[in-house]
């Protein structure tokens, strides 16, 4: 259980959403509500998070930052509403929101343990930047878990018979890109090939192009007005269209068709999965090629694990299967929360090991060796 009793928290700050999970020290592990990664500075200078920030950002995008983690590693801060805001404060606001939303289930107590999921290629400097945000949020010093190891931990939770060193390919299809890595069961070492533009935002952009082509064909003046209209109404209409496009994309993962209402158009558009797959085939093919390079350099994996918000895209599974020839990839039951559920499992196991020495399913290296 977490040191000194209490509960533990695992967090993964992604490009579009913040995922989190808990462990209670008694074997219980579960996901917490997913929140948007957007942070908005309101007129009183407060930093708002969650759905409230997204709603206000529709008409005041200059006051919002939708990818705080990227600003953390890319500079000292950002301008929100014309005022400078430190990147660490943006990330701290998200972490505070996650902990605050979880507290009621644990007697309004702070977590005793924290595990942070980080990108596979992050090193000491990036972890130190994130560590400052963790400290600003008043949370415990974190353990760091690379995302591919977290996904592998989630997948192997019910596979006790899996031999040590079994090679696993992890494909994490997040909002900002798709990352491919090779891990070995029970080890902290991993091989990462980086990221390709095959994430949810890239698929949404391809779908936007499809809608734009159809809108300009049937109502070019209305489409031009939508794109050029100034003021809060125009800004809000474009933001809502982008949100609806993401919903359509997700619907097309489960259905062969989905309707979209485009502001200014006389009738809704019916979008078919076949035409959607046609426009996203090129970006998804880049992901398959990356996996093919990984396999050609390191051998065929025992399984290909598919996680992330865009993981349910049927064409992605098809192309990845063709790339390795080992069958359909294993889509994790909860692909959005796979990283934090795996990280919570690792965190709870390591915490228990500190109190009652026993062999953990993963051997954690020292900080300086973790990313070698």
mmCIF file of C-alpha atoms in Angstrom, residues 47-322:
data_model
loop_
_atom_site.group_PDB
_atom_site.id
_atom_site.type_symbol
_atom_site.label_atom_id
_atom_site.label_comp_id
_atom_site.label_asym_id
_atom_site.label_seq_id
_atom_site.Cartn_x
_atom_site.Cartn_y
_atom_site.Cartn_z
ATOM 1 C CA UNK A 47 -6.454 29.268 -13.928
ATOM 2 C CA UNK A 48 -9.484 27.181 -14.853
ATOM 3 C CA UNK A 49 -9.341 23.553 -15.968
ATOM 4 C CA UNK A 50 -11.690 20.842 -17.156
ATOM 5 C CA UNK A 51 -14.919 21.356 -19.126
ATOM 6 C CA UNK A 52 -15.199 24.904 -17.782
ATOM 7 C CA UNK A 53 -11.946 25.875 -19.479
ATOM 8 C CA UNK A 54 -12.995 24.276 -22.766
ATOM 9 C CA UNK A 55 -16.354 26.021 -22.726
ATOM 10 C CA UNK A 56 -14.861 29.480 -22.116
ATOM 11 C CA UNK A 57 -12.073 28.873 -24.639
ATOM 12 C CA UNK A 58 -14.641 28.566 -27.428
ATOM 13 C CA UNK A 59 -15.088 32.335 -27.401
ATOM 14 C CA UNK A 60 -11.759 33.378 -25.838
ATOM 15 C CA UNK A 61 -9.071 31.117 -27.323
ATOM 16 C CA UNK A 62 -6.414 33.757 -26.618
ATOM 17 C CA UNK A 63 -6.905 33.055 -22.911
ATOM 18 C CA UNK A 64 -6.413 29.295 -23.204
ATOM 19 C CA UNK A 65 -3.597 26.791 -23.677
ATOM 20 C CA UNK A 66 -4.705 23.397 -24.979
ATOM 21 C CA UNK A 67 -1.346 21.597 -24.648
ATOM 22 C CA UNK A 68 0.300 22.713 -21.383
ATOM 23 C CA UNK A 69 2.743 19.801 -21.291
ATOM 24 C CA UNK A 70 4.267 20.916 -24.602
ATOM 25 C CA UNK A 71 4.868 24.408 -23.218
ATOM 26 C CA UNK A 72 6.532 22.896 -20.153
ATOM 27 C CA UNK A 73 9.353 21.420 -22.214
ATOM 28 C CA UNK A 74 9.434 24.098 -24.889
ATOM 29 C CA UNK A 75 9.954 27.321 -22.974
ATOM 30 C CA UNK A 76 9.459 29.355 -19.812
ATOM 31 C CA UNK A 77 5.785 30.179 -20.233
ATOM 32 C CA UNK A 78 2.968 31.436 -22.423
ATOM 33 C CA UNK A 79 0.832 34.541 -22.821
ATOM 34 C CA UNK A 80 -2.810 34.024 -21.862
ATOM 35 C CA UNK A 81 -5.024 37.035 -22.370
ATOM 36 C CA UNK A 82 -1.910 39.143 -22.829
ATOM 37 C CA UNK A 83 -0.472 38.135 -19.434
ATOM 38 C CA UNK A 84 2.526 35.811 -18.917
ATOM 39 C CA UNK A 85 1.814 32.499 -17.194
ATOM 40 C CA UNK A 86 4.539 30.050 -16.167
ATOM 41 C CA UNK A 87 4.282 26.654 -17.853
ATOM 42 C CA UNK A 88 4.740 24.899 -14.504
ATOM 43 C CA UNK A 89 1.685 26.744 -13.173
ATOM 44 C CA UNK A 90 -0.424 25.472 -16.093
ATOM 45 C CA UNK A 91 0.547 21.864 -15.459
ATOM 46 C CA UNK A 92 0.197 22.311 -11.693
ATOM 47 C CA UNK A 93 -3.378 23.518 -12.247
ATOM 48 C CA UNK A 94 -4.185 20.268 -14.091
ATOM 49 C CA UNK A 95 -2.590 18.109 -11.398
ATOM 50 C CA UNK A 96 -4.425 19.996 -8.666
ATOM 51 C CA UNK A 97 -7.722 19.418 -10.479
ATOM 52 C CA UNK A 98 -7.054 15.676 -10.807
ATOM 53 C CA UNK A 99 -6.169 15.301 -7.117
ATOM 54 C CA UNK A 100 -9.081 17.468 -5.997
ATOM 55 C CA UNK A 101 -11.590 15.450 -8.036
ATOM 56 C CA UNK A 102 -10.259 12.217 -6.504
ATOM 57 C CA UNK A 103 -10.130 13.352 -2.865
ATOM 58 C CA UNK A 104 -13.824 12.747 -1.976
ATOM 59 C CA UNK A 105 -13.346 9.028 -2.486
ATOM 60 C CA UNK A 106 -10.483 8.927 0.023
ATOM 61 C CA UNK A 107 -11.774 11.005 2.902
ATOM 62 C CA UNK A 108 -10.527 14.234 1.298
ATOM 63 C CA UNK A 109 -6.950 13.155 1.961
ATOM 64 C CA UNK A 110 -4.038 13.858 -0.379
ATOM 65 C CA UNK A 111 -2.425 10.890 -2.149
ATOM 66 C CA UNK A 112 0.498 9.318 -0.334
ATOM 67 C CA UNK A 113 2.089 8.129 -3.576
ATOM 68 C CA UNK A 114 2.283 9.528 -7.105
ATOM 69 C CA UNK A 115 3.304 7.840 -10.360
ATOM 70 C CA UNK A 116 3.681 10.029 -13.444
ATOM 71 C CA UNK A 117 3.521 8.561 -16.948
ATOM 72 C CA UNK A 118 5.992 10.295 -19.270
ATOM 73 C CA UNK A 119 6.872 9.989 -22.981
ATOM 74 C CA UNK A 120 9.371 7.244 -23.775
ATOM 75 C CA UNK A 121 12.091 9.619 -24.913
ATOM 76 C CA UNK A 122 11.942 11.967 -21.951
ATOM 77 C CA UNK A 123 15.157 12.284 -19.997
ATOM 78 C CA UNK A 124 16.256 13.900 -16.769
ATOM 79 C CA UNK A 125 15.720 17.525 -17.877
ATOM 80 C CA UNK A 126 12.104 16.964 -18.913
ATOM 81 C CA UNK A 127 11.343 15.050 -15.733
ATOM 82 C CA UNK A 128 12.807 17.851 -13.652
ATOM 83 C CA UNK A 129 10.550 20.361 -15.425
ATOM 84 C CA UNK A 130 7.506 18.233 -14.704
ATOM 85 C CA UNK A 131 8.734 17.634 -11.171
ATOM 86 C CA UNK A 132 8.581 21.361 -10.479
ATOM 87 C CA UNK A 133 4.943 21.398 -11.554
ATOM 88 C CA UNK A 134 4.238 18.400 -9.303
ATOM 89 C CA UNK A 135 5.810 20.245 -6.366
ATOM 90 C CA UNK A 136 3.787 23.388 -7.151
ATOM 91 C CA UNK A 137 0.620 21.263 -6.978
ATOM 92 C CA UNK A 138 1.603 20.029 -3.510
ATOM 93 C CA UNK A 139 1.815 16.381 -4.567
ATOM 94 C CA UNK A 140 4.402 13.771 -3.449
ATOM 95 C CA UNK A 141 7.674 13.249 -5.285
ATOM 96 C CA UNK A 142 6.703 11.033 -8.221
ATOM 97 C CA UNK A 143 7.961 7.786 -9.608
ATOM 98 C CA UNK A 144 8.454 8.023 -13.371
ATOM 99 C CA UNK A 145 7.080 5.389 -15.744
ATOM 100 C CA UNK A 146 7.650 5.601 -19.530
ATOM 101 C CA UNK A 147 4.360 5.253 -21.394
ATOM 102 C CA UNK A 148 5.233 2.011 -23.267
ATOM 103 C CA UNK A 149 6.023 0.235 -19.990
ATOM 104 C CA UNK A 150 2.759 1.466 -18.507
ATOM 105 C CA UNK A 151 0.767 0.083 -21.459
ATOM 106 C CA UNK A 152 2.613 -3.239 -21.257
ATOM 107 C CA UNK A 153 1.910 -3.422 -17.509
ATOM 108 C CA UNK A 154 -1.811 -2.893 -18.118
ATOM 109 C CA UNK A 155 -1.912 -5.584 -20.814
ATOM 110 C CA UNK A 156 0.058 -8.156 -18.799
ATOM 111 C CA UNK A 157 -1.984 -7.731 -15.607
ATOM 112 C CA UNK A 158 -3.990 -10.885 -16.383
ATOM 113 C CA UNK A 159 -1.141 -12.797 -18.004
ATOM 114 C CA UNK A 160 0.856 -14.155 -15.077
ATOM 115 C CA UNK A 161 2.154 -16.991 -17.260
ATOM 116 C CA UNK A 162 3.934 -14.647 -19.664
ATOM 117 C CA UNK A 163 7.673 -15.477 -19.646
ATOM 118 C CA UNK A 164 10.184 -12.846 -18.599
ATOM 119 C CA UNK A 165 11.754 -10.945 -21.540
ATOM 120 C CA UNK A 166 8.819 -11.618 -23.885
ATOM 121 C CA UNK A 167 9.034 -8.922 -26.596
ATOM 122 C CA UNK A 168 5.991 -6.686 -26.956
ATOM 123 C CA UNK A 169 5.394 -3.886 -29.470
ATOM 124 C CA UNK A 170 3.430 -0.949 -28.063
ATOM 125 C CA UNK A 171 1.528 1.422 -30.357
ATOM 126 C CA UNK A 172 0.172 4.401 -28.438
ATOM 127 C CA UNK A 173 -2.198 6.395 -30.659
ATOM 128 C CA UNK A 174 -2.712 9.625 -28.744
ATOM 129 C CA UNK A 175 -4.112 12.987 -29.759
ATOM 130 C CA UNK A 176 -0.874 14.496 -31.029
ATOM 131 C CA UNK A 177 0.691 11.476 -32.695
ATOM 132 C CA UNK A 178 1.279 7.749 -32.690
ATOM 133 C CA UNK A 179 4.295 6.401 -30.838
ATOM 134 C CA UNK A 180 5.820 2.967 -31.381
ATOM 135 C CA UNK A 181 8.140 1.221 -28.931
ATOM 136 C CA UNK A 182 9.460 -2.255 -28.166
ATOM 137 C CA UNK A 183 9.518 -3.461 -24.564
ATOM 138 C CA UNK A 184 10.344 -6.736 -22.887
ATOM 139 C CA UNK A 185 8.021 -8.089 -20.255
ATOM 140 C CA UNK A 186 9.401 -7.575 -16.758
ATOM 141 C CA UNK A 187 12.132 -5.137 -17.823
ATOM 142 C CA UNK A 188 12.463 -1.353 -17.838
ATOM 143 C CA UNK A 189 14.515 -1.143 -21.023
ATOM 144 C CA UNK A 190 12.743 -0.168 -24.218
ATOM 145 C CA UNK A 191 13.428 0.850 -27.796
ATOM 146 C CA UNK A 192 11.446 3.841 -29.054
ATOM 147 C CA UNK A 193 11.184 4.963 -32.682
ATOM 148 C CA UNK A 194 9.633 8.300 -31.775
ATOM 149 C CA UNK A 195 6.367 9.686 -33.077
ATOM 150 C CA UNK A 196 4.576 10.006 -36.415
ATOM 151 C CA UNK A 197 1.685 12.306 -37.330
ATOM 152 C CA UNK A 198 -1.006 9.635 -37.053
ATOM 153 C CA UNK A 199 -2.790 10.749 -33.881
ATOM 154 C CA UNK A 200 -6.292 11.931 -33.232
ATOM 155 C CA UNK A 201 -5.576 15.542 -34.223
ATOM 156 C CA UNK A 202 -4.110 14.390 -37.546
ATOM 157 C CA UNK A 203 -7.153 12.229 -38.289
ATOM 158 C CA UNK A 204 -9.451 15.100 -37.340
ATOM 159 C CA UNK A 205 -7.580 17.378 -39.733
ATOM 160 C CA UNK A 206 -8.012 14.880 -42.564
ATOM 161 C CA UNK A 207 -11.718 14.649 -41.764
ATOM 162 C CA UNK A 208 -11.938 18.465 -41.752
ATOM 163 C CA UNK A 209 -10.536 18.474 -45.285
ATOM 164 C CA UNK A 210 -13.190 15.988 -46.355
ATOM 165 C CA UNK A 211 -15.959 18.148 -44.883
ATOM 166 C CA UNK A 212 -14.473 21.304 -46.392
ATOM 167 C CA UNK A 213 -14.532 19.767 -49.864
ATOM 168 C CA UNK A 214 -18.163 18.822 -49.539
ATOM 169 C CA UNK A 215 -19.196 22.168 -47.972
ATOM 170 C CA UNK A 216 -17.515 24.251 -50.651
ATOM 171 C CA UNK A 217 -19.266 22.167 -53.312
ATOM 172 C CA UNK A 218 -22.795 22.653 -51.948
ATOM 173 C CA UNK A 219 -22.562 25.987 -50.118
ATOM 174 C CA UNK A 220 -19.304 27.846 -50.740
ATOM 175 C CA UNK A 221 -20.538 31.206 -49.435
ATOM 176 C CA UNK A 222 -21.753 29.733 -46.151
ATOM 177 C CA UNK A 223 -18.469 27.865 -45.667
ATOM 178 C CA UNK A 224 -16.425 30.979 -46.360
ATOM 179 C CA UNK A 225 -18.545 32.926 -43.878
ATOM 180 C CA UNK A 226 -17.969 30.241 -41.249
ATOM 181 C CA UNK A 227 -14.197 30.429 -41.662
ATOM 182 C CA UNK A 228 -13.961 34.225 -41.890
ATOM 183 C CA UNK A 229 -16.602 35.414 -39.447
ATOM 184 C CA UNK A 230 -15.107 37.557 -36.681
ATOM 185 C CA UNK A 231 -16.233 37.968 -33.087
ATOM 186 C CA UNK A 232 -17.265 35.442 -30.426
ATOM 187 C CA UNK A 233 -20.032 33.848 -32.516
ATOM 188 C CA UNK A 234 -17.684 32.938 -35.345
ATOM 189 C CA UNK A 235 -14.983 31.715 -32.945
ATOM 190 C CA UNK A 236 -17.485 29.574 -31.044
ATOM 191 C CA UNK A 237 -18.991 28.096 -34.227
ATOM 192 C CA UNK A 238 -15.571 26.995 -35.487
ATOM 193 C CA UNK A 239 -14.641 25.524 -32.091
ATOM 194 C CA UNK A 240 -17.885 23.545 -31.898
ATOM 195 C CA UNK A 241 -17.373 22.244 -35.432
ATOM 196 C CA UNK A 242 -13.926 20.951 -34.457
ATOM 197 C CA UNK A 243 -15.389 19.255 -31.382
ATOM 198 C CA UNK A 244 -18.158 17.702 -33.482
ATOM 199 C CA UNK A 245 -15.593 16.417 -35.994
ATOM 200 C CA UNK A 246 -13.803 14.553 -33.207
ATOM 201 C CA UNK A 247 -17.130 13.038 -32.203
ATOM 202 C CA UNK A 248 -17.814 11.970 -35.779
ATOM 203 C CA UNK A 249 -14.390 10.351 -36.029
ATOM 204 C CA UNK A 250 -15.005 8.386 -32.853
ATOM 205 C CA UNK A 251 -18.453 7.355 -34.070
ATOM 206 C CA UNK A 252 -17.005 6.088 -37.344
ATOM 207 C CA UNK A 253 -14.833 3.694 -35.338
ATOM 208 C CA UNK A 254 -18.011 1.892 -34.276
ATOM 209 C CA UNK A 255 -20.440 2.678 -37.104
ATOM 210 C CA UNK A 256 -20.288 2.866 -40.889
ATOM 211 C CA UNK A 257 -21.843 6.332 -40.990
ATOM 212 C CA UNK A 258 -22.273 9.473 -38.890
ATOM 213 C CA UNK A 259 -24.158 12.759 -39.380
ATOM 214 C CA UNK A 260 -22.527 16.170 -39.005
ATOM 215 C CA UNK A 261 -24.286 19.526 -38.754
ATOM 216 C CA UNK A 262 -22.157 22.248 -40.356
ATOM 217 C CA UNK A 263 -23.111 25.834 -39.394
ATOM 218 C CA UNK A 264 -24.653 27.711 -42.311
ATOM 219 C CA UNK A 265 -25.456 24.618 -44.385
ATOM 220 C CA UNK A 266 -29.099 23.803 -45.136
ATOM 221 C CA UNK A 267 -28.819 20.092 -44.351
ATOM 222 C CA UNK A 268 -26.566 17.827 -42.344
ATOM 223 C CA UNK A 269 -23.730 15.893 -43.953
ATOM 224 C CA UNK A 270 -23.710 12.101 -43.777
ATOM 225 C CA UNK A 271 -20.112 10.923 -43.566
ATOM 226 C CA UNK A 272 -19.268 7.323 -44.378
ATOM 227 C CA UNK A 273 -16.476 5.260 -42.840
ATOM 228 C CA UNK A 274 -15.221 4.265 -46.289
ATOM 229 C CA UNK A 275 -14.581 7.863 -47.365
ATOM 230 C CA UNK A 276 -13.085 8.685 -43.970
ATOM 231 C CA UNK A 277 -10.661 5.752 -44.265
ATOM 232 C CA UNK A 278 -9.682 6.939 -47.718
ATOM 233 C CA UNK A 279 -8.506 10.342 -46.439
ATOM 234 C CA UNK A 280 -6.749 8.969 -43.327
ATOM 235 C CA UNK A 281 -5.026 6.040 -45.027
ATOM 236 C CA UNK A 282 -1.847 8.025 -45.694
ATOM 237 C CA UNK A 283 -1.233 9.190 -42.089
ATOM 238 C CA UNK A 284 -2.123 5.758 -40.705
ATOM 239 C CA UNK A 285 0.188 4.127 -43.225
ATOM 240 C CA UNK A 286 3.058 6.129 -41.694
ATOM 241 C CA UNK A 287 2.347 4.428 -38.362
ATOM 242 C CA UNK A 288 2.391 0.996 -39.976
ATOM 243 C CA UNK A 289 5.720 1.751 -41.654
ATOM 244 C CA UNK A 290 7.226 2.779 -38.320
ATOM 245 C CA UNK A 291 6.118 -0.501 -36.764
ATOM 246 C CA UNK A 292 7.523 -2.387 -39.755
ATOM 247 C CA UNK A 293 10.930 -0.729 -39.212
ATOM 248 C CA UNK A 294 10.868 -1.663 -35.536
ATOM 249 C CA UNK A 295 10.098 -5.288 -36.313
ATOM 250 C CA UNK A 296 12.705 -5.526 -39.078
ATOM 251 C CA UNK A 297 15.394 -4.255 -36.713
ATOM 252 C CA UNK A 298 14.461 -6.197 -33.568
ATOM 253 C CA UNK A 299 12.407 -9.207 -34.625
ATOM 254 C CA UNK A 300 8.719 -10.015 -34.483
ATOM 255 C CA UNK A 301 7.042 -9.316 -31.122
ATOM 256 C CA UNK A 302 4.885 -11.759 -29.203
ATOM 257 C CA UNK A 303 2.020 -9.270 -29.473
ATOM 258 C CA UNK A 304 1.271 -5.761 -30.729
ATOM 259 C CA UNK A 305 -0.493 -3.703 -28.061
ATOM 260 C CA UNK A 306 -2.741 -0.875 -29.203
ATOM 261 C CA UNK A 307 -3.669 1.941 -26.813
ATOM 262 C CA UNK A 308 -4.604 5.620 -26.880
ATOM 263 C CA UNK A 309 -7.615 7.702 -27.798
ATOM 264 C CA UNK A 310 -7.358 6.966 -31.545
ATOM 265 C CA UNK A 311 -6.647 3.258 -31.057
ATOM 266 C CA UNK A 312 -10.180 2.139 -31.956
ATOM 267 C CA UNK A 313 -9.825 3.294 -35.581
ATOM 268 C CA UNK A 314 -10.462 0.033 -37.518
ATOM 269 C CA UNK A 315 -8.124 0.861 -40.395
ATOM 270 C CA UNK A 316 -5.244 1.393 -37.953
ATOM 271 C CA UNK A 317 -5.522 -2.179 -36.658
ATOM 272 C CA UNK A 318 -5.696 -3.492 -40.209
ATOM 273 C CA UNK A 319 -2.573 -1.652 -41.359
ATOM 274 C CA UNK A 320 -0.583 -2.571 -38.237
ATOM 275 C CA UNK A 321 -1.512 -6.233 -38.695
ATOM 276 C CA UNK A 322 -0.280 -6.139 -42.286
#
